[in-house]
mmCIF file of C-alpha atoms in Angstrom:
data_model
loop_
_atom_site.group_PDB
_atom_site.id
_atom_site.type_symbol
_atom_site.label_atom_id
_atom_site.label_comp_id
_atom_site.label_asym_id
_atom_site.label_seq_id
_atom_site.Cartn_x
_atom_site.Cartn_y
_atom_site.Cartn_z
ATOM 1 C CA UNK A 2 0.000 0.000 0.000
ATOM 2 C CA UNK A 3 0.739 3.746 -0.938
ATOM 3 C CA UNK A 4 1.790 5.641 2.174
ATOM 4 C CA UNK A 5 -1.506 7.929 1.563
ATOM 5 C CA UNK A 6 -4.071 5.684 0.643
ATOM 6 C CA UNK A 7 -7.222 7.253 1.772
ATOM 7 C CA UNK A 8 -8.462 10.811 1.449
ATOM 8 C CA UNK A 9 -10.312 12.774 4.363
ATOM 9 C CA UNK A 10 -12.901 15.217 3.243
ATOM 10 C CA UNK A 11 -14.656 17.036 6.435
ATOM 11 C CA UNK A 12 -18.332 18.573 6.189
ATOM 12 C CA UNK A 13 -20.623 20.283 7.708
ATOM 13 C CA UNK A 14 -24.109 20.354 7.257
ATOM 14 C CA UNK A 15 -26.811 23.160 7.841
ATOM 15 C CA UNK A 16 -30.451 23.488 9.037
ATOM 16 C CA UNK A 17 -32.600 26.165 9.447
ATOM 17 C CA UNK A 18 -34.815 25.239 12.037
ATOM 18 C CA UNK A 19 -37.926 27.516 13.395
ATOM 19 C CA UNK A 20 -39.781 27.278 16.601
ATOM 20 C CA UNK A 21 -43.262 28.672 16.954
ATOM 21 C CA UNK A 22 -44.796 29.638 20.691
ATOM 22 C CA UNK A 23 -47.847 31.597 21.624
ATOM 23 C CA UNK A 24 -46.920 34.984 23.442
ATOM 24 C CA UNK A 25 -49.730 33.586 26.064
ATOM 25 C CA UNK A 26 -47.846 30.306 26.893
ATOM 26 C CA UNK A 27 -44.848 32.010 27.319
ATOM 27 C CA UNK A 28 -46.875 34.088 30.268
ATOM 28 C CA UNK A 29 -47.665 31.198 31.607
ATOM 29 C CA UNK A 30 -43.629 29.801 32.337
ATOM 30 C CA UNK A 31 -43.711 32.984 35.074
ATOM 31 C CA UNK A 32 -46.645 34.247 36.421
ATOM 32 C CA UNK A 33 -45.097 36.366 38.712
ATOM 33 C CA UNK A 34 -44.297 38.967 36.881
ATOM 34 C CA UNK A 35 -45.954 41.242 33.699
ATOM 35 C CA UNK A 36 -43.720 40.572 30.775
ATOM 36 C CA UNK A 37 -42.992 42.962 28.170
ATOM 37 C CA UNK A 38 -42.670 42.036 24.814
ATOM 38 C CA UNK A 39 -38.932 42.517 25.379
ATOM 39 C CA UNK A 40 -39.250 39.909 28.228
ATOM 40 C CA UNK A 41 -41.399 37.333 26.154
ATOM 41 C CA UNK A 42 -38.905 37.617 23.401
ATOM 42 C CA UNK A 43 -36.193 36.488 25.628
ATOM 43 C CA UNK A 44 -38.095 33.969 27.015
ATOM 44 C CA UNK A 45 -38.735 32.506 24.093
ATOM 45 C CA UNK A 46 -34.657 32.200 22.774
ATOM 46 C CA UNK A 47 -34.268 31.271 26.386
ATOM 47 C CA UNK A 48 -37.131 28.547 26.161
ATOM 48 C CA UNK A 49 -34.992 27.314 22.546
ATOM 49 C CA UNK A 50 -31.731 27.576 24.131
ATOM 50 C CA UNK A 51 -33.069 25.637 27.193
ATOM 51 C CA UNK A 52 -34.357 22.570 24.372
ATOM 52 C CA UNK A 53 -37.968 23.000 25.636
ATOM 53 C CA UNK A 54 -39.541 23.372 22.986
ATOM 54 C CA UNK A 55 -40.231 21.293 20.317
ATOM 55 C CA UNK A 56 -39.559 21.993 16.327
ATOM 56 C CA UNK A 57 -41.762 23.768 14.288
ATOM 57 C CA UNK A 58 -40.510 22.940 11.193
ATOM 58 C CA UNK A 59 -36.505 22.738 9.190
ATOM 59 C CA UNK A 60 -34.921 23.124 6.297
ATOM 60 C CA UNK A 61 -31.643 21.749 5.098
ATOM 61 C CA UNK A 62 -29.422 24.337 3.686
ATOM 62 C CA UNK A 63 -26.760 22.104 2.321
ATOM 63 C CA UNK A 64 -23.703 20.169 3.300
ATOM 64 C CA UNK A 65 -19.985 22.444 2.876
ATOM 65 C CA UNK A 66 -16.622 21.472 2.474
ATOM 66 C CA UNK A 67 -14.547 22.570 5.169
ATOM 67 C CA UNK A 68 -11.284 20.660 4.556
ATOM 68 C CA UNK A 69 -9.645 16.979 2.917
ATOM 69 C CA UNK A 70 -6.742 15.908 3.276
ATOM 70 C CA UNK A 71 -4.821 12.540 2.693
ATOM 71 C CA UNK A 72 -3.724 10.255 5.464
ATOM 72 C CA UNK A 73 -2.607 6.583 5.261
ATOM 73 C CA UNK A 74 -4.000 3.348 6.855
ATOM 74 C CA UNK A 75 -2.915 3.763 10.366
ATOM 75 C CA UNK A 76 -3.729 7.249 10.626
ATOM 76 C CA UNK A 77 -7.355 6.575 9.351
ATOM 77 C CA UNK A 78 -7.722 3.769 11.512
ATOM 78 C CA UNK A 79 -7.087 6.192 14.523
ATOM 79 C CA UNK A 80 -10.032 8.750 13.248
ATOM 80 C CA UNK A 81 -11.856 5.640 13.277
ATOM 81 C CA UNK A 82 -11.398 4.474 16.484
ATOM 82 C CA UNK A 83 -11.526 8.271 17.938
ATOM 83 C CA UNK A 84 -14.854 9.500 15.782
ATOM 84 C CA UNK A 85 -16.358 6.332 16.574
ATOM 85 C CA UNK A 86 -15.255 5.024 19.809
ATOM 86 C CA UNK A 87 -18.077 2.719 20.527
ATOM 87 C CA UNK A 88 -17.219 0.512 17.130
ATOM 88 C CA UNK A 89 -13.137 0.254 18.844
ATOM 89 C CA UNK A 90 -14.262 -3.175 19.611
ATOM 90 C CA UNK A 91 -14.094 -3.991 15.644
ATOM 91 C CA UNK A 92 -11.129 -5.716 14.258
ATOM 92 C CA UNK A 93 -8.885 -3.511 11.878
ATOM 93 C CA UNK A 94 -9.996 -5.692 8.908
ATOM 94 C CA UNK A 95 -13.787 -5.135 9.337
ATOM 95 C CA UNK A 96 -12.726 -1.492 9.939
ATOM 96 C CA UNK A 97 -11.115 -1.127 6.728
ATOM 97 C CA UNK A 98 -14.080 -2.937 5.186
ATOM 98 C CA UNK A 99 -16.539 -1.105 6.488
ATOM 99 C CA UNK A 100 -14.653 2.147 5.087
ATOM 100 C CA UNK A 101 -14.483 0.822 1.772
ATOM 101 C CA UNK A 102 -17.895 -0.015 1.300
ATOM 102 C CA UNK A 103 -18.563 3.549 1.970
ATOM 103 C CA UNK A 104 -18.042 4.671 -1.783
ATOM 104 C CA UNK A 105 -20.281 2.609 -4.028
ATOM 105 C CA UNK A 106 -17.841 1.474 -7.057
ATOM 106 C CA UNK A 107 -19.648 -0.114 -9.672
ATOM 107 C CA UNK A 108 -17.765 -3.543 -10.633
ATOM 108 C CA UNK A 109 -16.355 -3.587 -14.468
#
C-alpha cells in the first residue's frame, strides 16, 4: 500500500430550524411577573436555548466542504477508532471494510 491511501474530506451540514410559541404560553412559564414584549422575546430564545420546545418545522441548507486531506491506513484507523469510539471493539480488517464499502464502485 501507498503511504496515503485514503483521502479525508470534512463537512458540515446546515439546518434552518424555526420554533413557533404563543406569546400567552410564554406568560404562563412565570406568572409572577408582567412581561414585556422585550421579556417574552427572551423567554422565548431562552425557552430554545433551554431545548424545551419542540420543532416547528426545518430546512436543510446544504452540506460544505470545510477541509480533505490525505492520510494513510494507520492514521485513518485512529479517526476511526476516535470519531467512533463505541465501534473500537471492531477488528482492523472489518474497519477497513466497512470504510471501503462507503463509496459505491460499480464492478467492471
Amino acid at each position: 500500500m501507498a503511504d496515503n491511501d485514503y483521502i479525508v474530506v470534512t463537512t458540515v451540514q446546515t439546518f434552518r430550524h424555526r420554533y413557533v410559541m404563543h406569546k400567552d404560553d410564554l406568560r404562563k412559564l412565570n406568572t409572577d411577573v408582567t412581561p414585556t414584549d422585550k421579556d417574552l422575546v427572551d423567554w422565548a430564545l431562552d425557552t430554545v436555548t433551554m431545548e424545551e420546545c419542540e420543532e416547528f418545522s426545518q430546512l436543510h441548507l446544504g452540506e460544505q466542504i470545510i477541509d480533505h486531506f490525505e492520510c494513510t491506513e494507520d492514521e485513518m484507523l485512529g479517526f476511526f477508532d476516535r470519531d467512533n469510539d463505541y465501534l473500537k471493539g471492531w477488528s482492523t480488517d472489518y474497519k477497513i471494510e466497512h470504510v471501503r464499502k462507503c463509496l459505491q464502485v460499480k464492478d467492471e
